Every structure is written in C-alpha cells, then in structure tokens.
Amino acid sequence: MLEVSGINKRFGGVAALSEVSFSCNRDEMIGLIGPNGAGKSTLVNVLSGFLCADSGSLAVNGRVVARCDPIAAVRAGIARTFQTSRLFGDMTVRQNVEVAHSRCMELRPAEGVGVDPEILIDECGLTALSGLPAATLAYGNQRLLEIARSMALAPAFLLLDEPAAGLNDAETALLARRIIAIREQHGCGIVVIDHDLSFINTLCERLVVMDHGRVIASGPPETIWSDPRVIEVYVGQTPPTETQQATIQ
Amino acid sequence: MADSSFASAPLGAPAPVSATAPAARGRRRMLRALVGGLVVALPVLVIALGIDLLAPGHYRHMASIAMINLMIVLGLQVYMGNSGIVHLGHSAFVGLGAYGVAILATPVAMKALSIPDAPLGLAQVQLHPLGAALAALAVVGVIALLTGLIIARLSGVAATIVSLAFLIVCHGMFLNWPALFKGNQAFFGIPREIGFWGVAAAAAGTVVLARLFRESRTGMQLRASAQDMQAARALGLDVTRLRRRAWILSALICGGAGVMFAYLTGTISPRAFYFQQVFLTLAMLILGGMATVTGAVLGTLLLSVGLEVIRRAESGLDLGFVALPQMLGLSGVALGIVIVLGMALRPQGLAGRLELDEYIATTLRRGRSTAAPGTAQGEREK
Ligand SMILES: Nc1ncnc2c1ncn2[C@@H]1O[C@H](COP(=O)(O)OP(=O)(O)OP(=O)(O)O)[C@@H](O)[C@H]1O
Ligand SMILES: [Mg+2]
C-alpha cells in the first residue's frame, strides 16, 4: 500500500501541491490526470525523493519513507520514470537495465533476486536491440526501455510520468499492452500520469484528478467523468490561469 | 539505424527461459572484462618486447617513461573517464607516491646529506623498497580518502577547480618544506629498484585493473551517473560514494606510477609533477578517448611516439635527401595542433565508445552476419 498524505509544496508564490492525499494498492493501477501545471510531475518528484515537500508524509506498506532522499525511496520500493525520457545514452540497452538491477541487488536484495534483466528486456520487446546504445533507439523503444529499467529495481510501486507523450496511436496502444503484461508478470502498483485519456482509460481502474495542486476528485472512471468539478476542468469553462499558461510547453 | 521492431516485436510471447542466472552472468561479465583487459594490455607488452629486442639502448629508458605515463593516464581515466569530471590534480598523487618512497627508501647515509633535518626522525628511517612503496601508497590512500570526502560531493567545474587547487597545494608543499622534500632541488639517491620490465609489467597490470574497474558494479554505475545524473538518482545510485571510490583508486594508480618513477630514475624534483605532466597526460587521454581504457593506451602510445619524433625534428633532422633546420619550441606547438585537430575531428577521442576487444568482437560479428544475411540483429552500431 502506497499512502500519500497531506503533501504541500510551494515554489515561490505558487502552491504546486496543496494537501495532496491518496493511496494506491499493490495490485492497483491508478491514473493521475489533470491539466498542465496541475502539479502531477511535482508530486512524482516529491514521492521519489527528488524534491522536498514542505509538509506531508509518504508511507509504503505502513513504513514511513524518509523525505527528499531518492535512495530511501528506491529502497522502499518506489521507482519512477521521467516526463522526457532519460536514458544512459552511450550505454547499451542491456547495460541500462543491468545498472538498475545491480543497484537493486544492493538496496533490495530480497526482491532483486527474482528479477532477471534479460527477461525484462524481452518483456518490453527489446531483445533484438539489447546490444545497441540506448540513444540510437526509436522514441517508442526509449520509453519502453525506461520502463524496463525501472522494473529492474523490483519496485513495489512504479510512477510513470507521461509514458505515452510523443508516441503515435499505434505505439501508445502497444505501450499500454506492454505495461499491462509487465504488471501481470511482476505485480506492482502503478501510478500513471498522462494527458491521453483513452490511454489512461484502457489501463486504469481508478483515477485521481488534480488541478492547481489539489486533488479535486478520485474514484472509478464512471464517477469521475460525471463529477461537475472534473467536467469544469476538462471542458475548460474557466480560462487558464497565468501559471497554467506559463507551464504549457 | 533503422529500428522497426517496435511495432512488430511479438507481444506476450513466452519469455525465453534464461540459461544463466543474473549472478552467474555478472561473474561472466567480469571474466570478459579480465580477458578484455588482457587484450588491451597485450599491445603494451608486445611493444615493450619489440623495444627490448630490437631498439637501441636509450629507447628502453624512453619507453619506460612512456609506460609510467601510461599508468598516470590510466589513473586519470579511472576517475575522469568513468565520472565524466575533468581532473587536473592527478599529478599531485604521482608526486606524493614518488616523494613517499624517496623519503622512506633512500639510504640513511644519502639522507644525511639531502634531508638531515627531516621531521619525525625520517632521516634515520630506511625501509625495504617494497615496504616503502606500500607505506607511500598507504599515505596516498589516506590523502585520497580525505580529499575524496570533499571532491566526490562536487560536480563539473567545481570538482575540477578543487582538483586543481589540490595540485597547487601539493606542489607548494613539495617546494616549501625543504626539510622533508628538499624544496626546489632534486631529491637524489633513491634506490633504482625498477627496470624496464618491472615498469612494463606494472603498466600492463594497471591496464587490466582499470578495465576491471570500468566493468565492475561501481564502474558501471558511475558511468551511468555521468551519462544522466537525474536518471542515476532515480535508480537510487549513491553518486558521491561511487565518485569517491573512483577517486581513491585513481589516486592509488597515480601514486603507484610515482613510486615507479622514483625507483626507475632515482632522482625526482617537484617540477616533474606539475602542470607539464598534468597537461601531457590529459592530452593523451583526451586524444585517445577518455571513455575507454583502450583510449588511454592509444592516446599515450600516439603522443609518446609523436612527441619523440617531433623532439628529434626540433634539434634538426637529416632525412637523407633534405636536412631540416633546428626548430626549437616545435613540440609544444605540435602538441597543441594535435589536440585541436583531434578534438575537432573526433571529440570523443580516437577510440570512441568501444574497447579494443569489443571492437574486434563487433567486427567479427558483423563479418559473420554479412555472410549470413538476415541475422544482423542486436549488434553494436559502430
Ligand atoms: N522546479 C520548479 N521550480 C519552480 N516551479 C516549479 C518547479 N517545478 C514545477 N513548478 C511549478 O509547479 C507547478 C506544477 O508543475 P508540474 O510540472 O508539477 O505540473 P504537471 O501537472 O506535471 O504539468 P504537465 O502536465 O505540463 O507536465 C507549475 O506551476 C510549475 O510551474
Ligand atoms: Mg508533468
């Protein structure tokens, strides 16, 4: 169980996260959605120890995870990917995954022994490319490699920040199937962020909607899409605020 | 490279039952690294043998110095090549190693002349050369540990500046503590314990050591952090600790090169371990390519030979059909030109991304797959 409670984070005057709370079961796949600048990536950064929250706490399976410490997050079983893929470009596909697994064997040896980098690479359909430098892969394969690398940490919870960004429809569909297959094999909780709502809908049983740093709704898709606050955010009756405009990339 | 398998790779196909467990594969990787290191060390030994058998006597000394430079370049590669941080202070460790054995192994009678007032009664100490070498390396190790506590926390320019400051501090210490280091004057009378083949063996061994480190868990993780620091953090890598380990190993290798230098020449002075050596070895590494041990060997070989040729041209050269005039200062200019050209044409260095043995394996595999078309998958790009 991943339990996020009462997280606050301000950047200067902007409240990027206010009182964010939600939880995710180990067998659950949650969709985290919301407009640009809602605070989704900031939340991932806080949960993975990249950023220090001003207040709030995070617990995995009842154990509190030390704040602002990426190593503690990995040790607790939290793995993450990035909104724009970040690979070890000159290293081969295989080495990218092996590096992660070597660290897993140091931080989570009990979980790590059950993980085989070669099998992960295969599950992501990258076996034929495993000797190539990661930087030479097609974009879709780079996103898959990032997921394979995160899975080599034997995570209990995987945070995917816009894994389908920049992919075409066919690639997105394949990515969704691979994510489902990997989860069936390895069984970890997944929090997936994306703007592609049909991608999110194929994957997730439950959605958490954020806007302006707050969780405005959460629940199964049917109830979410009939929630007036969500409709307001998504149909866009209110004009975007200045901060939102500033973060549109 | 065309990469079309994204859409076509089979989905949900049963994963192949892996023949070997990851742990066994890890051991095999280190074995491959050992063999790879030997493949890269082989040319060093072959060249040494060639010089020993064929070349006139004074080449042996030149080659010995070149092989000591190779050790220094390898020490530099261990830290700089794997961490991606420019290091300008490695010659300080060379100097510490050299002065360490100079102070500890030089006969007492000799020290009565050169450093009679050495502190801690060091003027009365004379260790066995091997013991002196180990003690000198222990001192280097302790200093590396302490400096590593600071420098491993730093990235990029900050780390480079601190390494430079360390060089200057050590040089200042050698110069301004004459009671121990004999100041500006040469420290003479060090027992000449090492010969040509001793240096060659040390250089070859260091090649293998640097390669083993590169492929080790620490080396791989450190190289990954140099490629993308944020991704490294996401994997929970302890980059500070990784850098500290590389820094210490690098220092020990450089210190070992200093020990060799002192035992080879018998005379040392602070100038030998300063900017000139720093830049020469840095140029060798950058020219060859800092990402690989092969690059360190290649760069050292090319610049050592190149500079020797130029040095001869400097003092006038008779090519038989034409006699070149004396051209003093040529070597500095030529060194500069070589570095500029090398960087402009091949910024990652001559050796690039692959070690010699990996390059050979790739070429063989490519040859095989052109013989049997349709099997060329998963091979390296260049
Ligand atoms: N490192 C930072 N420093 C200052 N402000 C930041 C920083 N990171 C994010 N912000 C601000 O925090 C707010 C939330 O940004 P965040 O990147 O988390 O949004 P997001 O929901 O991921 O948006 P998107 O869908 O565009 O990725 C924005 O107003 C952004 O400008
Ligand atoms: Mg984002």
XYZ file of C-alpha atoms and ligand atoms in Angstrom:
663
model
C 0.000 0.000 0.000
C 1.318 3.435 -1.023
C -0.082 6.125 1.224
C 0.384 9.776 0.414
C -0.964 12.139 2.985
C -1.215 15.883 3.240
C 1.645 16.807 0.932
C 2.302 20.522 0.448
C 4.899 22.051 -1.836
C 5.293 25.699 -2.785
C 7.575 27.199 -5.398
C 7.888 30.852 -4.510
C 4.327 32.058 -4.573
C 2.923 29.047 -6.439
C 1.302 26.264 -4.456
C 2.358 23.374 -6.672
C 0.870 20.827 -4.259
C -1.649 21.522 -1.513
C -2.800 18.858 0.900
C -2.397 16.081 -1.642
C -3.521 12.735 -0.256
C -4.313 9.464 -1.958
C -3.398 5.836 -1.694
C -2.661 3.037 -4.094
C -2.851 -0.683 -3.513
C -0.174 -3.045 -4.589
C -2.411 -4.564 -7.244
C -3.850 -1.287 -8.452
C -3.165 0.875 -11.493
C -4.130 4.471 -10.838
C -4.398 7.185 -13.448
C -3.229 10.597 -12.282
C -4.639 13.227 -14.583
C -5.071 16.961 -14.679
C -4.300 19.953 -16.883
C -0.811 21.331 -17.497
C 0.705 22.733 -14.347
C -1.648 20.797 -12.082
C 1.317 19.519 -10.076
C 1.488 15.925 -11.306
C 5.208 15.884 -12.050
C 5.906 17.769 -8.854
C 4.083 15.022 -6.985
C 6.214 12.364 -8.666
C 9.324 14.355 -7.772
C 8.266 14.526 -4.139
C 7.318 10.853 -3.901
C 10.598 9.738 -5.484
C 12.641 11.926 -3.154
C 13.803 14.317 -5.881
C 12.099 17.279 -4.191
C 11.489 18.032 -0.539
C 7.870 18.569 0.347
C 7.150 21.416 2.747
C 4.963 19.067 4.750
C 3.127 15.799 4.469
C 4.232 12.201 4.528
C 4.642 9.111 2.429
C 4.427 5.524 3.577
C 4.921 2.232 1.768
C 3.289 -0.806 3.366
C 2.907 1.112 6.591
C 6.541 2.239 6.771
C 7.260 5.938 6.507
C 9.718 6.770 3.740
C 12.452 9.324 4.537
C 11.878 12.660 2.834
C 13.945 14.098 -0.017
C 16.075 11.026 -0.327
C 15.914 9.199 -3.669
C 17.897 6.293 -2.253
C 15.370 5.811 0.554
C 12.565 5.913 -1.996
C 14.155 3.196 -4.123
C 14.880 1.132 -1.031
C 11.241 1.451 -0.011
C 10.240 0.156 -3.424
C 9.335 3.296 -5.350
C 10.569 3.577 -8.928
C 9.859 6.397 -11.340
C 10.251 7.433 -14.951
C 10.547 10.925 -16.394
C 8.263 13.047 -18.493
C 11.028 13.282 -21.121
C 12.963 10.043 -21.299
C 16.284 9.976 -19.553
C 18.468 7.074 -20.564
C 22.159 6.332 -20.279
C 22.579 7.124 -23.958
C 26.042 5.709 -24.670
C 25.370 2.534 -22.759
C 23.629 -0.379 -24.389
C 20.016 -1.317 -23.768
C 21.219 -4.264 -21.721
C 23.589 -2.157 -19.641
C 20.844 0.367 -18.903
C 18.787 -2.382 -17.317
C 21.760 -4.100 -15.683
C 22.840 -0.926 -13.908
C 19.407 -0.634 -12.342
C 19.402 -4.277 -11.370
C 22.884 -4.032 -9.849
C 21.602 -1.246 -7.618
C 18.510 -3.256 -6.789
C 20.734 -6.069 -5.564
C 22.358 -3.585 -3.190
C 19.225 -1.854 -1.930
C 16.561 -4.571 -2.255
C 18.419 -7.880 -2.489
C 15.454 -9.983 -1.398
C 13.261 -8.588 -4.174
C 16.099 -8.260 -6.675
C 16.971 -11.943 -6.891
C 13.628 -12.613 -8.542
C 14.347 -10.167 -11.342
C 16.246 -11.039 -14.494
C 17.282 -8.088 -16.682
C 17.197 -10.226 -19.821
C 13.610 -11.246 -19.194
C 12.574 -7.642 -18.550
C 14.181 -6.601 -21.816
C 12.318 -9.369 -23.540
C 9.019 -8.380 -21.977
C 9.489 -4.900 -23.362
C 10.232 -6.340 -26.831
C 13.788 -5.006 -26.854
C 15.784 -8.242 -27.010
C 16.807 -7.738 -30.620
C 18.121 -4.281 -29.738
C 19.832 -5.145 -26.476
C 23.361 -4.542 -27.800
C 22.599 -1.101 -29.207
C 23.398 2.174 -27.454
C 20.206 3.438 -25.860
C 20.478 6.788 -27.622
C 20.058 5.124 -31.025
C 16.649 3.622 -30.219
C 13.426 4.889 -31.734
C 11.478 7.101 -29.386
C 8.857 4.500 -28.533
C 11.525 1.987 -27.635
C 13.276 4.535 -25.456
C 10.086 4.900 -23.424
C 9.840 1.127 -23.101
C 13.471 0.872 -22.065
C 12.871 3.417 -19.327
C 10.083 1.221 -18.013
C 12.231 -1.917 -18.221
C 14.991 -0.123 -16.350
C 12.602 0.985 -13.600
C 11.237 -2.541 -13.294
C 14.782 -3.813 -12.724
C 14.546 -2.073 -9.336
C 11.887 -4.657 -8.428
C 9.587 -1.829 -7.359
C 6.522 -2.224 -5.222
C 5.180 0.932 -6.845
C 6.013 2.385 -10.221
C 5.364 6.036 -11.031
C 5.119 6.669 -14.779
C 5.217 10.332 -15.778
C 3.554 10.632 -19.194
C 4.965 7.418 -20.697
C 2.934 7.905 -23.870
C 3.946 11.512 -24.500
C 5.152 11.890 -28.072
C 4.011 8.444 -29.229
C 1.583 7.852 -32.084
C -1.653 5.907 -31.628
C -0.241 2.503 -32.589
C 2.789 2.982 -30.335
C 0.564 4.132 -27.493
C -1.644 1.059 -27.843
C 1.379 -1.234 -27.811
C 2.835 0.564 -24.815
C -0.436 0.071 -22.938
C -0.406 -3.648 -23.666
C 3.202 -3.975 -22.573
C 2.512 -2.135 -19.318
C -0.404 -4.454 -18.606
C 1.686 -7.530 -19.412
C 4.567 -6.380 -17.219
C 2.231 -5.707 -14.343
C 0.707 -9.158 -14.664
C 4.169 -10.690 -14.594
C 5.630 -8.678 -11.747
C 2.642 -7.372 -9.866
C 3.441 -3.890 -8.698
C 1.191 -0.936 -8.065
C 1.361 1.659 -10.828
C 0.559 5.353 -10.841
C 0.443 6.552 -14.417
C 0.228 10.167 -15.487
C -0.899 11.064 -18.966
C -2.873 13.573 -20.961
C -4.084 10.865 -23.354
C -7.354 9.937 -21.670
C -8.088 6.903 -23.814
C -4.650 5.536 -22.902
C -5.449 6.148 -19.232
C -8.880 4.569 -19.617
C -7.509 1.357 -21.098
C -5.074 0.996 -18.198
C -6.637 2.279 -15.019
C -9.362 1.106 -12.707
C -9.237 4.287 -10.705
C -8.431 7.913 -11.463
C -7.085 10.736 -9.346
C -7.729 14.171 -10.826
C -5.541 17.124 -9.881
C -5.894 20.810 -10.611
C -3.901 23.726 -9.241
C -2.014 21.445 -6.907
C -5.108 19.908 -5.340
C -6.762 16.542 -5.727
C -10.221 17.525 -6.923
C -11.683 14.067 -7.442
C -10.818 10.428 -7.232
C -12.631 7.200 -7.941
C -13.554 4.853 -10.767
C -13.755 6.426 -14.247
C -17.591 6.374 -14.413
C -17.998 8.565 -11.363
C -15.029 10.767 -12.289
C -16.433 11.700 -15.683
C -19.749 12.693 -14.205
C -18.172 14.832 -11.487
C -19.000 18.501 -12.190
C -15.598 19.760 -10.969
C -13.812 17.435 -13.365
C -16.075 18.436 -16.204
C -15.342 22.062 -15.474
C -11.583 21.489 -15.599
C -11.707 19.297 -18.686
C -14.322 21.104 -20.737
C -12.420 24.245 -19.850
C -15.172 26.600 -18.772
C -12.693 28.598 -16.749
C -9.922 30.320 -18.677
C -6.405 29.024 -17.949
C -4.638 30.920 -15.217
C -1.346 32.663 -15.725
C 0.664 29.898 -14.104
C -1.010 27.323 -16.270
C -0.203 29.299 -19.388
C 3.372 29.619 -18.247
C 3.838 25.885 -17.929
C 2.422 24.904 -21.295
C 5.479 23.547 -23.051
C 19.927 2.705 -37.659
C 16.537 1.504 -38.782
C 14.644 0.339 -35.772
C 11.378 -1.101 -36.887
C 10.898 -3.760 -34.283
C 8.848 -1.542 -32.014
C 5.612 -2.378 -33.760
C 6.498 -5.848 -34.919
C 8.087 -7.477 -31.870
C 5.876 -10.275 -30.638
C 3.768 -9.399 -27.663
C 3.157 -11.819 -24.875
C 5.453 -14.390 -26.414
C 6.754 -16.632 -23.657
C 9.947 -15.243 -22.211
C 12.915 -17.443 -23.099
C 14.000 -19.399 -20.077
C 17.333 -17.785 -19.367
C 20.127 -20.296 -19.348
C 22.091 -18.449 -16.684
C 21.069 -16.631 -13.559
C 21.908 -12.919 -13.355
C 24.576 -13.608 -10.716
C 26.359 -16.052 -12.999
C 26.096 -13.537 -15.809
C 27.698 -10.940 -13.549
C 30.657 -13.252 -12.958
C 30.907 -13.887 -16.672
C 30.905 -10.164 -17.311
C 33.899 -9.729 -15.004
C 35.644 -12.624 -16.700
C 35.043 -10.963 -20.044
C 36.411 -7.730 -18.586
C 39.526 -9.576 -17.468
C 40.032 -11.064 -20.919
C 39.263 -7.682 -22.469
C 41.814 -6.035 -20.198
C 44.411 -8.586 -21.255
C 43.598 -7.928 -24.917
C 44.207 -4.215 -24.375
C 47.352 -4.876 -22.317
C 48.792 -7.188 -24.941
C 49.913 -4.438 -27.366
C 51.736 -2.758 -24.463
C 53.703 -5.910 -23.768
C 54.322 -6.605 -27.456
C 55.690 -3.111 -27.990
C 57.835 -3.485 -24.862
C 59.201 -6.772 -26.178
C 59.914 -5.216 -29.560
C 61.846 -2.374 -27.955
C 63.706 -4.735 -25.675
C 64.826 -6.948 -28.559
C 65.255 -4.546 -31.450
C 65.727 -0.951 -30.390
C 68.962 0.699 -29.262
C 69.512 1.010 -25.507
C 68.396 4.567 -24.899
C 64.941 3.722 -26.256
C 64.445 1.495 -23.260
C 64.555 4.446 -20.909
C 62.227 6.472 -23.107
C 59.813 3.584 -23.300
C 59.945 3.149 -19.532
C 58.961 6.776 -19.049
C 56.189 6.360 -21.622
C 54.849 3.335 -19.740
C 54.883 5.272 -16.480
C 52.958 7.996 -18.283
C 50.546 5.278 -19.371
C 49.968 4.385 -15.739
C 49.238 8.024 -14.947
C 46.862 8.288 -17.905
C 45.100 5.132 -16.737
C 44.791 6.577 -13.246
C 43.271 9.664 -14.797
C 40.900 7.537 -16.878
C 39.623 5.663 -13.843
C 38.260 8.864 -12.317
C 37.719 11.174 -15.269
C 36.642 8.636 -17.850
C 34.071 6.996 -15.636
C 32.752 10.025 -13.755
C 32.918 12.423 -16.683
C 34.538 15.074 -14.484
C 37.739 16.747 -15.644
C 40.555 16.085 -13.193
C 43.626 18.326 -13.090
C 45.161 17.229 -9.826
C 46.266 13.680 -10.520
C 49.947 14.614 -10.744
C 49.806 15.560 -7.078
C 49.263 11.889 -6.273
C 52.100 10.930 -8.614
C 54.319 13.300 -6.667
C 53.135 12.007 -3.297
C 53.918 8.443 -4.318
C 57.348 9.389 -5.647
C 58.308 11.510 -2.630
C 56.898 8.862 -0.342
C 59.396 6.244 -1.455
C 62.137 8.853 -1.820
C 61.798 9.716 1.859
C 61.305 6.161 3.095
C 63.622 4.072 0.910
C 66.611 6.316 0.291
C 69.648 5.088 2.261
C 70.246 6.864 5.563
C 73.744 7.887 4.515
C 72.300 9.642 1.497
C 69.592 11.336 3.522
C 72.203 12.660 5.938
C 73.327 14.771 3.002
C 69.988 15.653 1.474
C 67.375 15.882 4.263
C 69.266 15.720 7.567
C 66.570 17.691 9.414
C 63.575 15.668 8.282
C 60.745 15.673 10.861
C 59.667 12.584 12.837
C 63.176 11.176 12.592
C 62.561 10.242 8.980
C 66.201 10.937 8.181
C 67.094 7.856 10.207
C 64.484 5.609 8.585
C 65.264 3.295 5.725
C 62.632 0.811 4.681
C 62.852 -2.075 2.293
C 61.837 -0.724 -1.146
C 58.688 -2.816 -1.188
C 57.712 -1.740 2.319
C 58.437 1.863 1.394
C 56.219 1.528 -1.672
C 53.358 0.120 0.386
C 53.759 2.821 3.018
C 53.817 5.522 0.339
C 50.657 4.078 -1.196
C 49.024 3.989 2.227
C 49.766 7.707 2.636
C 48.381 8.359 -0.838
C 45.309 6.318 0.059
C 44.658 8.271 3.240
C 45.079 11.623 1.486
C 42.808 10.414 -1.320
C 40.218 9.345 1.209
C 40.244 12.760 2.872
C 40.239 14.798 -0.340
C 37.648 12.413 -1.734
C 35.258 13.333 1.043
C 35.132 16.834 -0.400
C 35.648 16.347 -4.105
C 33.186 13.482 -4.536
C 30.367 15.774 -3.480
C 31.146 18.195 -6.276
C 30.216 18.080 -9.926
C 31.560 19.621 -13.089
C 33.632 22.765 -12.865
C 33.620 22.885 -9.070
C 35.224 19.445 -8.828
C 37.774 20.372 -11.490
C 38.770 23.561 -9.679
C 39.180 21.729 -6.389
C 41.367 19.092 -8.065
C 43.491 21.907 -9.493
C 43.740 23.567 -6.086
C 44.893 20.249 -4.657
C 47.668 20.071 -7.266
C 48.825 23.570 -6.384
C 48.740 22.874 -2.645
C 50.818 19.720 -3.027
C 53.296 21.417 -5.319
C 53.595 24.239 -2.808
C 54.225 21.705 -0.076
C 56.994 19.974 -2.063
C 58.630 23.336 -2.758
C 58.260 24.997 0.627
C 59.024 22.183 3.020
C 62.680 21.621 2.144
C 63.385 19.754 5.385
C 61.271 16.894 4.057
C 61.092 17.300 0.280
C 64.331 19.158 -0.448
C 62.438 22.051 -1.978
C 63.288 23.137 -5.457
C 66.326 20.882 -5.652
C 66.400 17.377 -6.990
C 65.902 14.603 -4.448
C 68.643 12.144 -5.397
C 69.923 8.819 -4.224
C 66.631 6.918 -4.362
C 67.454 3.244 -4.894
C 66.879 2.351 -8.538
C 64.895 -0.755 -7.908
C 62.803 -0.984 -11.037
C 63.895 -1.768 -14.534
C 62.290 -1.772 -17.933
C 60.340 -4.997 -17.461
C 59.188 -4.072 -13.987
C 57.633 -0.923 -15.382
C 56.153 -2.825 -18.323
C 54.552 -5.373 -16.016
C 53.147 -2.628 -13.800
C 51.737 -0.776 -16.793
C 50.128 -3.915 -18.227
C 48.710 -4.814 -14.818
C 47.279 -1.330 -14.477
C 45.569 -1.670 -17.850
C 43.795 -4.764 -16.604
C 42.960 -3.133 -13.272
C 41.461 -0.053 -14.941
C 39.392 -2.268 -17.195
C 38.131 -4.398 -14.322
C 37.087 -1.252 -12.504
C 35.328 0.080 -15.579
C 33.189 -3.051 -15.886
C 32.662 -3.523 -12.155
C 29.395 -2.665 -10.475
C 30.875 0.589 -9.199
C 32.344 1.453 -12.580
C 29.112 0.766 -14.461
C 27.035 2.744 -12.004
C 29.471 5.648 -12.092
C 29.475 5.703 -15.886
C 25.702 5.717 -15.838
C 25.672 8.706 -13.494
C 27.991 10.538 -15.865
C 25.519 9.978 -18.694
C 22.437 11.205 -16.875
C 22.551 12.338 -13.278
C 18.770 12.527 -12.843
C 18.273 9.015 -14.137
C 21.050 7.860 -11.809
C 19.242 9.431 -8.865
C 16.038 7.731 -9.938
C 17.834 4.399 -9.646
C 18.943 5.313 -6.140
C 22.609 5.419 -7.109
C 24.871 6.888 -4.448
C 26.883 9.033 -6.825
C 29.043 10.570 -4.105
C 30.200 7.196 -2.910
C 30.806 5.954 -6.467
C 32.917 9.008 -7.255
C 34.833 8.634 -4.021
C 35.775 5.054 -4.856
C 36.959 6.027 -8.324
C 38.886 8.968 -6.883
C 40.726 6.739 -4.426
C 41.560 4.050 -6.986
C 42.694 6.739 -9.401
C 44.938 8.234 -6.708
C 46.441 4.859 -5.861
C 47.240 4.165 -9.506
C 48.817 7.597 -9.927
C 50.703 7.141 -6.665
C 51.920 3.772 -7.934
C 53.151 5.462 -11.100
C 55.047 7.933 -8.903
C 56.640 5.078 -6.975
C 57.717 3.505 -10.273
C 59.106 6.805 -11.495
C 61.194 7.327 -8.370
C 62.532 3.757 -8.401
C 63.273 3.966 -12.126
C 65.098 7.297 -12.296
C 66.496 7.549 -8.773
C 66.076 11.338 -8.858
C 62.930 13.432 -8.599
C 62.038 17.089 -8.301
C 58.718 18.918 -7.772
C 58.636 20.268 -11.308
C 58.189 16.752 -12.673
C 54.764 16.523 -11.037
C 53.235 19.770 -12.133
C 51.408 21.420 -14.981
C 53.538 19.969 -17.741
C 52.805 16.421 -16.667
C 49.145 17.218 -15.977
C 48.585 18.583 -19.445
C 50.640 15.991 -21.253
C 48.732 13.104 -19.673
C 45.419 14.912 -20.043
C 46.150 15.425 -23.751
C 46.993 11.742 -24.096
C 43.721 10.686 -22.523
C 41.558 13.129 -24.429
C 43.216 12.323 -27.738
C 42.787 8.580 -27.246
C 39.309 8.915 -25.790
C 38.577 9.050 -22.089
C 35.565 6.741 -22.177
C 37.684 3.624 -22.573
C 40.869 2.061 -21.244
C 41.750 1.432 -24.880
C 41.616 5.190 -25.425
C 44.100 5.760 -22.616
C 46.533 3.258 -24.143
C 46.081 4.537 -27.678
C 46.484 8.197 -26.727
C 49.606 7.517 -24.683
C 51.146 5.499 -27.476
C 50.435 8.056 -30.194
C 51.547 11.107 -28.252
C 54.652 9.398 -26.857
C 55.812 8.378 -30.312
C 54.685 11.641 -31.897
C 56.445 13.809 -29.352
C 59.651 11.825 -29.687
C 59.633 12.287 -33.453
C 58.989 15.980 -33.030
C 61.717 16.281 -30.421
C 64.181 14.930 -32.950
C 62.918 17.282 -35.620
C 63.361 20.117 -33.144
C 67.075 19.601 -32.979
C 67.364 19.400 -36.760
C 66.737 16.285 -38.799
C 68.635 14.827 -41.736
C 66.229 12.907 -43.890
C 68.945 11.963 -46.373
C 67.606 13.966 -49.289
C 66.872 17.079 -47.256
C 68.163 18.351 -43.934
C 65.611 20.128 -41.772
C 66.864 23.068 -39.744
C 66.693 23.251 -35.988
C 63.192 24.284 -34.843
C 63.052 24.892 -31.125
C 59.652 25.014 -29.480
C 58.127 22.802 -32.130
C 56.969 20.120 -29.701
C 54.717 22.478 -27.765
C 53.137 23.806 -30.934
C 52.708 20.340 -32.390
C 51.129 19.082 -29.183
C 48.634 21.914 -29.362
C 47.846 21.251 -33.018
C 47.343 17.538 -32.445
C 44.925 18.194 -29.607
C 42.961 20.816 -31.520
C 42.699 18.598 -34.604
C 41.806 15.540 -32.568
C 39.070 17.366 -30.711
C 37.675 18.988 -33.843
C 37.560 15.777 -35.847
C 36.704 13.294 -33.122
C 35.563 14.967 -29.935
C 35.002 11.676 -28.118
C 38.617 10.674 -28.821
C 40.085 8.192 -31.270
C 38.876 5.057 -29.532
C 35.297 6.277 -29.184
C 32.825 4.229 -27.210
C 34.187 0.696 -27.603
C 37.136 -1.093 -26.045
C 39.543 -2.865 -28.384
C 38.143 -6.327 -27.639
C 34.557 -5.096 -28.055
C 35.543 -3.536 -31.352
C 37.110 -6.787 -32.518
C 34.077 -8.801 -31.418
C 31.709 -6.406 -33.190
C 33.720 -6.519 -36.388
C 33.811 -10.303 -36.336
C 30.081 -10.497 -35.682
C 29.384 -8.059 -38.484
C 31.534 -10.095 -40.827
C 29.615 -13.209 -39.884
C 26.230 -11.578 -40.309
C 27.058 -10.261 -43.789
C 27.989 -13.825 -44.658
C 24.565 -14.961 -43.461
C 22.212 -12.060 -44.145
C 19.130 -11.635 -42.024
C 20.814 -12.455 -38.736
C 22.231 -8.984 -38.160
C 20.253 -8.029 -35.140
C 21.238 -6.566 -31.851
C 24.804 -5.874 -32.825
C 26.547 -2.696 -31.928
C 26.301 0.204 -34.259
C 29.930 1.036 -34.732
N 11.419 23.140 -10.033
C 10.414 24.042 -10.056
N 10.642 25.306 -9.677
C 9.629 26.218 -9.684
N 8.375 25.942 -10.058
C 8.098 24.687 -10.446
C 9.098 23.673 -10.473
N 8.534 22.525 -10.906
C 7.249 22.811 -11.134
N 6.962 24.101 -10.860
C 5.654 24.733 -10.936
O 4.757 23.913 -10.215
C 3.518 23.815 -10.912
C 3.220 22.363 -11.192
O 4.090 21.886 -12.204
P 4.162 20.370 -12.676
O 5.312 20.239 -13.589
O 4.137 19.521 -11.486
O 2.824 20.205 -13.472
P 2.283 18.950 -14.287
O 0.968 18.631 -13.735
O 3.287 17.895 -14.328
O 2.101 19.579 -15.721
P 2.328 18.927 -17.165
O 1.096 18.186 -17.471
O 2.504 20.093 -18.057
O 3.530 18.069 -17.076
C 3.624 24.661 -12.140
O 3.054 25.918 -11.852
C 5.116 24.776 -12.351
O 5.418 25.984 -12.959
Mg 4.424 16.934 -15.766
